[in-house]
GROMACS .gro file of C-alpha atoms in nm:
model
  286
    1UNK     CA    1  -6.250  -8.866   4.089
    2UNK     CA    2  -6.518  -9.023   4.246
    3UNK     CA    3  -6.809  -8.900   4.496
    4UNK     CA    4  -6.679  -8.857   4.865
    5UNK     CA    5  -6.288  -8.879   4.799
    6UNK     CA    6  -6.138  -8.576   4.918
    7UNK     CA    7  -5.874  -8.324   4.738
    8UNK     CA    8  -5.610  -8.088   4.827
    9UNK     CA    9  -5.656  -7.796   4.642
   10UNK     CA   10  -5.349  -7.525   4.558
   11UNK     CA   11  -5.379  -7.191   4.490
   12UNK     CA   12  -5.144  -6.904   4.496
   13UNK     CA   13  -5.279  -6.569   4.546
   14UNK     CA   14  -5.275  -6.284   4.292
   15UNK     CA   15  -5.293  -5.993   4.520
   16UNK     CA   16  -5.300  -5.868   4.879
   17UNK     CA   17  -5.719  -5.730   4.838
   18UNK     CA   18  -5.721  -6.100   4.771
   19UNK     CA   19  -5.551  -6.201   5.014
   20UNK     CA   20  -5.763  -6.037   5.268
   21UNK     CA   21  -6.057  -6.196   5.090
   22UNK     CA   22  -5.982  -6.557   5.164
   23UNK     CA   23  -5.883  -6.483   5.529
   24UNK     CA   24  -6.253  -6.354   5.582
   25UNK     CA   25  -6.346  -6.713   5.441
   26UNK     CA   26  -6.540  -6.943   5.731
   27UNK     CA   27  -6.628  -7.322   5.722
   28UNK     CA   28  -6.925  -7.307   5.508
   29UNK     CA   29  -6.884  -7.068   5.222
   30UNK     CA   30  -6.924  -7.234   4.929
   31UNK     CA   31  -6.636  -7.161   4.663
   32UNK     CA   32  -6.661  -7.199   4.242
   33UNK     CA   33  -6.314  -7.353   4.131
   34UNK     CA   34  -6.189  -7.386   3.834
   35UNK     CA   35  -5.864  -7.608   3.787
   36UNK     CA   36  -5.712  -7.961   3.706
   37UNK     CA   37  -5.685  -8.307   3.901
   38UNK     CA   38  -5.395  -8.468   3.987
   39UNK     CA   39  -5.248  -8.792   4.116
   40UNK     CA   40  -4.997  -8.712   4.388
   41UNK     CA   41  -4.637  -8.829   4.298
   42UNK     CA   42  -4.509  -9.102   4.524
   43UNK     CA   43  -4.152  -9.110   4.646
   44UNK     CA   44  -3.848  -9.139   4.381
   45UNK     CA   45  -3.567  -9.282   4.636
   46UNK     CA   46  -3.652  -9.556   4.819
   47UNK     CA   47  -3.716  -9.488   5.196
   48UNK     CA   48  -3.784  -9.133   5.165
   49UNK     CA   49  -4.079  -8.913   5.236
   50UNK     CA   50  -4.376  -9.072   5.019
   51UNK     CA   51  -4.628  -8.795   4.968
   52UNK     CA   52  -4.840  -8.970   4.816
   53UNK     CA   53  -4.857  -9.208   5.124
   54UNK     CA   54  -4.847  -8.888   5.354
   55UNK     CA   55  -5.185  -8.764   5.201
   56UNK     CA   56  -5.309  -9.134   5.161
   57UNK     CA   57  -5.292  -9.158   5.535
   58UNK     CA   58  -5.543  -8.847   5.593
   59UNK     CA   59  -5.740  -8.980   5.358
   60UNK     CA   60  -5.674  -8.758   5.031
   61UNK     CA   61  -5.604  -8.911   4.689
   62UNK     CA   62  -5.592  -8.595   4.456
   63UNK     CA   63  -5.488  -8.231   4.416
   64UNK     CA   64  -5.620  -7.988   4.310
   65UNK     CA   65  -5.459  -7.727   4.107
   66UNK     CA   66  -5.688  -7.441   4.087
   67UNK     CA   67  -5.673  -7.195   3.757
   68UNK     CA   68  -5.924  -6.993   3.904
   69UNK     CA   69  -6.155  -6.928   4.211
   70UNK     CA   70  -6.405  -6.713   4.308
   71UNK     CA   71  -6.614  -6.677   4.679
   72UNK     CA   72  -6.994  -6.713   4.636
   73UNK     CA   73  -7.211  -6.564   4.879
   74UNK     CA   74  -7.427  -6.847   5.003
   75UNK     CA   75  -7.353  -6.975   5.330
   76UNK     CA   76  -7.458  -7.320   5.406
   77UNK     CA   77  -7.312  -7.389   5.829
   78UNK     CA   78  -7.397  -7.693   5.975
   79UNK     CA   79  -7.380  -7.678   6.360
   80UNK     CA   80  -7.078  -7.837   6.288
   81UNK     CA   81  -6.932  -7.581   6.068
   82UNK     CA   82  -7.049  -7.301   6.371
   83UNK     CA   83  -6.853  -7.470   6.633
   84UNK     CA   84  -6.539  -7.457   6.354
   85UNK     CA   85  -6.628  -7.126   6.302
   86UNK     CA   86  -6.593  -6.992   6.694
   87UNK     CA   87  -6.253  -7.199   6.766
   88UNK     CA   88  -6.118  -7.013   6.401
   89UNK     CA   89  -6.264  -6.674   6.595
   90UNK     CA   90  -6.088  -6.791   6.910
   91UNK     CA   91  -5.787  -6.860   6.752
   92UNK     CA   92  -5.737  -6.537   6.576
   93UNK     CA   93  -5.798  -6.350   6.890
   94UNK     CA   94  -5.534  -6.548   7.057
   95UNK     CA   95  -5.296  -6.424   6.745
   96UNK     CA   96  -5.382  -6.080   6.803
   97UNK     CA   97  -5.466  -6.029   7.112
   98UNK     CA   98  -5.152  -6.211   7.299
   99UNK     CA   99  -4.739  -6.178   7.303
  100UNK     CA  100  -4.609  -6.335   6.967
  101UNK     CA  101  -4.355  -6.539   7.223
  102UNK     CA  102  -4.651  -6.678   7.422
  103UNK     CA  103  -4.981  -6.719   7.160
  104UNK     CA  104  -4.826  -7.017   6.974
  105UNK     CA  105  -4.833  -7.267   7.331
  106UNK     CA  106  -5.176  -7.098   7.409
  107UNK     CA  107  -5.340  -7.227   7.097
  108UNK     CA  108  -5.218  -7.535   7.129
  109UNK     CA  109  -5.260  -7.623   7.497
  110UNK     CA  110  -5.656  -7.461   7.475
  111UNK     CA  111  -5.753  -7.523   7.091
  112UNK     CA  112  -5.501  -7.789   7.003
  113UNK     CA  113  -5.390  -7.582   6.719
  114UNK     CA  114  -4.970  -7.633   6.666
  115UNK     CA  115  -4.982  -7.469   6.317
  116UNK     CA  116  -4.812  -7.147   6.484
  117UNK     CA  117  -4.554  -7.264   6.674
  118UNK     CA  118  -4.207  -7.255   6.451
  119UNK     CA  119  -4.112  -7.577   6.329
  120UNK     CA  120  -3.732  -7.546   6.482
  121UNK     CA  121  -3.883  -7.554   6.859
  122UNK     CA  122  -4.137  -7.770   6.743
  123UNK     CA  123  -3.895  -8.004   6.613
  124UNK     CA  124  -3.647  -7.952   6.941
  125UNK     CA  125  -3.934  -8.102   7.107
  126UNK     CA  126  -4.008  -8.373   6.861
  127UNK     CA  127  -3.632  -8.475   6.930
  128UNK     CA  128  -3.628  -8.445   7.316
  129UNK     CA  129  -3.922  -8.686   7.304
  130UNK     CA  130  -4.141  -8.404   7.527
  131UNK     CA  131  -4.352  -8.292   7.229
  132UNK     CA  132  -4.676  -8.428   7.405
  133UNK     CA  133  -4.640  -8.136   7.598
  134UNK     CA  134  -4.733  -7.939   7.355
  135UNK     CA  135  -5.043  -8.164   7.247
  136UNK     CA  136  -5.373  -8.218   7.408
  137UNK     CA  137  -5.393  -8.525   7.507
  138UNK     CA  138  -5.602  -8.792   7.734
  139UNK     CA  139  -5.419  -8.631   8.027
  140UNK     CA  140  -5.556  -8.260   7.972
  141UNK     CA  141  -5.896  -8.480   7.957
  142UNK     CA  142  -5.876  -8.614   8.265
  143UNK     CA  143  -5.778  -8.316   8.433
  144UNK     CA  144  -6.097  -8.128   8.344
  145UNK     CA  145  -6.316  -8.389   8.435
  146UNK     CA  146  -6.127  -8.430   8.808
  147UNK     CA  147  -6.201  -8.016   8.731
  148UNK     CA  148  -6.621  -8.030   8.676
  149UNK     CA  149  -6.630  -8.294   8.919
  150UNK     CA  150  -6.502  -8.138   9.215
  151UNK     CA  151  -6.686  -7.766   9.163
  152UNK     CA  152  -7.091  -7.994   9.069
  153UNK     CA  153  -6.977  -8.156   9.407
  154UNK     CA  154  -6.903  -7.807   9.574
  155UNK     CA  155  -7.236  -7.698   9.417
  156UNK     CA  156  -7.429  -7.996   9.574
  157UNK     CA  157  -7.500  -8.145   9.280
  158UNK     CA  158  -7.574  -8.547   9.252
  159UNK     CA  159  -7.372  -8.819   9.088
  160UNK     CA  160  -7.640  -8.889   8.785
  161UNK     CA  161  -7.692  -8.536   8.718
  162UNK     CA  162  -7.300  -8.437   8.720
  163UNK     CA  163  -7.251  -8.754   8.460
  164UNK     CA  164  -7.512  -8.675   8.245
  165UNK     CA  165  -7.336  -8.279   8.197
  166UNK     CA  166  -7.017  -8.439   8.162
  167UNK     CA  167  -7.119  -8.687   7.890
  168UNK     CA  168  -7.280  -8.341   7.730
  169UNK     CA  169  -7.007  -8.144   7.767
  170UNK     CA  170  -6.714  -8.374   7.643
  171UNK     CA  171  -6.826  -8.413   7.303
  172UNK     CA  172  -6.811  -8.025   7.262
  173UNK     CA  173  -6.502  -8.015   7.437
  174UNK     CA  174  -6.352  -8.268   7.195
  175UNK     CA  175  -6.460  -8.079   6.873
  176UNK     CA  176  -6.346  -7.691   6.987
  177UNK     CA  177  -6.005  -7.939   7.044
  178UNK     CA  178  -5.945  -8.055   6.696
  179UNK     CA  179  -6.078  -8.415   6.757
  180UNK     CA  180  -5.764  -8.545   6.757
  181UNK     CA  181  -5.694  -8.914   6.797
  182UNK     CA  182  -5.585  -8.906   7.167
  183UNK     CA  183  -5.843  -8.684   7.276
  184UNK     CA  184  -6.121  -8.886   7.113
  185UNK     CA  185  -6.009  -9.164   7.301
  186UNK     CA  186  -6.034  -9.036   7.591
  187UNK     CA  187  -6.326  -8.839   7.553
  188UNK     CA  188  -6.544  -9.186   7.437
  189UNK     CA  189  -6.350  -9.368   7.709
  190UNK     CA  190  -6.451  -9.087   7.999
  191UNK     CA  191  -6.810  -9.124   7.877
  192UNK     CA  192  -6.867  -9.517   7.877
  193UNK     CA  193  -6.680  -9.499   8.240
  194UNK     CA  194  -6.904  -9.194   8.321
  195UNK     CA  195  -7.212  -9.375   8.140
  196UNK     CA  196  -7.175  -9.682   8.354
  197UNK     CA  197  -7.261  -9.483   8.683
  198UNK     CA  198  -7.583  -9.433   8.516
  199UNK     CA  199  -7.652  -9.815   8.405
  200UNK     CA  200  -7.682 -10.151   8.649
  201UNK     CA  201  -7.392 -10.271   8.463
  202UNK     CA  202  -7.014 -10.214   8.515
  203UNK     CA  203  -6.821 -10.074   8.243
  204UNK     CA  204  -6.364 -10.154   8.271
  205UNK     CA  205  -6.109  -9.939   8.166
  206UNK     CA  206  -6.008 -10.220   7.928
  207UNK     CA  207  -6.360 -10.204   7.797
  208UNK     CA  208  -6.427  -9.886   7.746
  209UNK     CA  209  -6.059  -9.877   7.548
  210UNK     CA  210  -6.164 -10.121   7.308
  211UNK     CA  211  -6.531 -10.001   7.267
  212UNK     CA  212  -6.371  -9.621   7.145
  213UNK     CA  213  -6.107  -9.818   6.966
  214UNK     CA  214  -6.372  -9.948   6.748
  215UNK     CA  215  -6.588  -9.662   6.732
  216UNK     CA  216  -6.325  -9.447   6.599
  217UNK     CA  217  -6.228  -9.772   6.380
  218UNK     CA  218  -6.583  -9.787   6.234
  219UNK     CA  219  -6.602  -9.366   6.149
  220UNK     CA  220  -6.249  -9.342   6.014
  221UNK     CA  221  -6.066  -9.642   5.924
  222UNK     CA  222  -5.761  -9.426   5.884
  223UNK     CA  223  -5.725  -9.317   6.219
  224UNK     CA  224  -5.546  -9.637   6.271
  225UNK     CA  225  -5.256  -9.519   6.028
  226UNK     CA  226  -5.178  -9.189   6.246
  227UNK     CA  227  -4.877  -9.181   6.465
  228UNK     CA  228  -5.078  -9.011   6.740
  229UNK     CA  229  -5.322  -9.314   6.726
  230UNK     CA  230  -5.092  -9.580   6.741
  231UNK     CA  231  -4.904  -9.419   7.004
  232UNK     CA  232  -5.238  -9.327   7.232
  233UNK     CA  233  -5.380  -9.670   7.220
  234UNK     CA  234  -5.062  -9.837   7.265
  235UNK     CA  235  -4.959  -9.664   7.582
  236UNK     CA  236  -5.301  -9.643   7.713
  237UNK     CA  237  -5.327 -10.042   7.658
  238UNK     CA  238  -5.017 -10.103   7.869
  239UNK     CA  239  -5.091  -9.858   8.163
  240UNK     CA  240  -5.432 -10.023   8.215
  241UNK     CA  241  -5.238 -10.388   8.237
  242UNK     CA  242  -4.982 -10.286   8.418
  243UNK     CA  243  -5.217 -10.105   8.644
  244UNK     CA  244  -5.346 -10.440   8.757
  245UNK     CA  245  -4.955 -10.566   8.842
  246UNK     CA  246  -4.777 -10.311   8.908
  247UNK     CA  247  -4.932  -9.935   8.985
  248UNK     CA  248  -5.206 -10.132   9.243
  249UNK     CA  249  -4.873 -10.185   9.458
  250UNK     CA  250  -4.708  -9.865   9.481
  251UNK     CA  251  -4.831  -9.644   9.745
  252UNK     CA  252  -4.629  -9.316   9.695
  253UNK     CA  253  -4.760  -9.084   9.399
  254UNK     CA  254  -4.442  -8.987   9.305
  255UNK     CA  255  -4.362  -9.329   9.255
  256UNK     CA  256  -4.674  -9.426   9.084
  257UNK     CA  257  -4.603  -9.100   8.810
  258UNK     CA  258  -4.237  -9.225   8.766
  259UNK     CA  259  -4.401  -9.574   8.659
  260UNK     CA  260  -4.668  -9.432   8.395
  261UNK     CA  261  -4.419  -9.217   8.219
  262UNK     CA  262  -4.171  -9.542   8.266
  263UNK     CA  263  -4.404  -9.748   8.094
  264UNK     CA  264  -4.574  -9.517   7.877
  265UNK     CA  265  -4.225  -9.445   7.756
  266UNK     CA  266  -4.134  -9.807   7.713
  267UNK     CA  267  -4.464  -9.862   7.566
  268UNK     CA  268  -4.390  -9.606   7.240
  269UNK     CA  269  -4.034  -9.719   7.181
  270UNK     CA  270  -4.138  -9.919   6.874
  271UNK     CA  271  -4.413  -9.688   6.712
  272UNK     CA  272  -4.161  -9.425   6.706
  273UNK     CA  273  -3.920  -9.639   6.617
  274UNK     CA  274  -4.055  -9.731   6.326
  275UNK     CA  275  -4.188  -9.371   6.201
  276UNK     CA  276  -3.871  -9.161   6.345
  277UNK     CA  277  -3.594  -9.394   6.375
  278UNK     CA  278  -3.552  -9.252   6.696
  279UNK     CA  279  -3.645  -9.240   7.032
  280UNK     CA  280  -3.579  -9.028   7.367
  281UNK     CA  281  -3.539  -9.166   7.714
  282UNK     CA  282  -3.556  -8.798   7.863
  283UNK     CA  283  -3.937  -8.834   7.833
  284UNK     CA  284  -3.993  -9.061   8.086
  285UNK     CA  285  -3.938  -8.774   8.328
  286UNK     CA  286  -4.191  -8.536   8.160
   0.00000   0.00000   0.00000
């Protein structure tokens, strides 16, 4: 193994007083692990589920399998690791606090957290082709920015100094959201649009698109492998050309929202094509 590949590490637990050990356990806390590396096995009929290629994809190459481990009590939290730390908190109050029935599409619509929701609705989503709905995504983006912008203009406040809180406040917004692929799109896209207010120079749609395209490129070149990548730059591509032909012309907003999920539907036929063998024309109208 060499420095800076990652690992996933196994471990079954011995007891329930350990149990409750690990769930006190934050991003930070150092751990001294004992156990043996592994190459993950690759797929033994053809065309099935490669794990090995699964794990490739998020940018692991080993695992773990841990003999022993034991919590030290150092703590060593980056800011990073804090801001981790409060969506974990949030999260767990959401699983406590709220109805069983209701807490799963709460942490997923607020913290983009999915990992509670039961993977037979989940997956009657997934083959409805309406599982964005449970996914934040560009949209949810957008709709708190037309959000801060309309109460800073309530509250009198000016066009430079309302873009310069929303290019603070996006980043953190991003992060307590997972930072995933579509909502790091849009997040770099809403700030080079909202940066460009701020400079003598005008900053495109189409620009900004490919600028956070290779940003997230040059930071993780395996973003590009992820499903929700491929689909988020693919339909966000063809909205902004069609935009220019066709959107510019239509005058009724119903209409207009008929075309984007039209062509955003259109759009993602072959990505999940080729990863599903499927696709759902009932989307279009969600």
């Amino acid at each position: 193994m060499y420095q800076g590949e990652r690992f996933q590490m196994s471990y079954k637990l011995t007891s329930e007083q350990e149990q409750k050990q690990f769930m006190r356990l934050n991003y930070g806390d150092k751990l001294n692990v004992n156990g043996e590396l592994e190459i993950p096995g690759k797929n033994r009929n053809k065309d099935q589920f490669n794990y090995q290629d699964f794990l490739y994809r998020k940018q692991i190459h080993w695992l773990l399998k841990v003999n022993a481990i034991e919590p030290l009590s150092e703590n060593d939290a980056s800011w990073l690791h804090r801001i981790k730390n409060f969506r974990k908190s949030q999260l767990e109050k959401i699983d406590t606090e709220l109805d069983s029935q209701i807490a799963p599409y709460v942490a997923s619509l607020i913290y983009g957290d999915r990992t509670t929701i039961e993977s037979s609705v989940y997956e009657s989503y997934q083959r409805l082709g309406v599982v964005h709905l449970l996914a934040i995504s560009g949209l949810h983006v957008n709709l708190i920015i037309a959000g801060f912008l309309l109460l800073f203009r309530r509250l009198g406040f000016q066009i430079e100094k309302t873009a310069i809180i929303m290019i603070t406040m996006l980043p953190l917004y991003c992060l307590m959201t997972g930072a995933n692929a579509p909502v790091v799109r849009a997040v770099i896209m809403a700030i080079c649009l909202t940066g460009g207010r701020l400079l003598p120079i005008r900053v495109t749609s189409l620009q900004a698109l490919c600028f956070s395209f290779v940003v997230v490129f040059v930071f993780n070149p395996y973003a590009i492998l992820e499903i929700g990548f491929q689909l988020s730059y693919a339909v966000s591509f063809a909205i902004i050309l069609s935009g220019r032909k066709i959107l510019r012309k239509v005058s009724s907003n119903l209409l207009s929202a008929l075309y984007i999920s039209l062509i955003s539907t259109i759009s993602g036929i072959a990505i999940m094509s080729y990863h599903f063998y499927e696709f759902s024309v009932v989307g279009v109208f969600f």
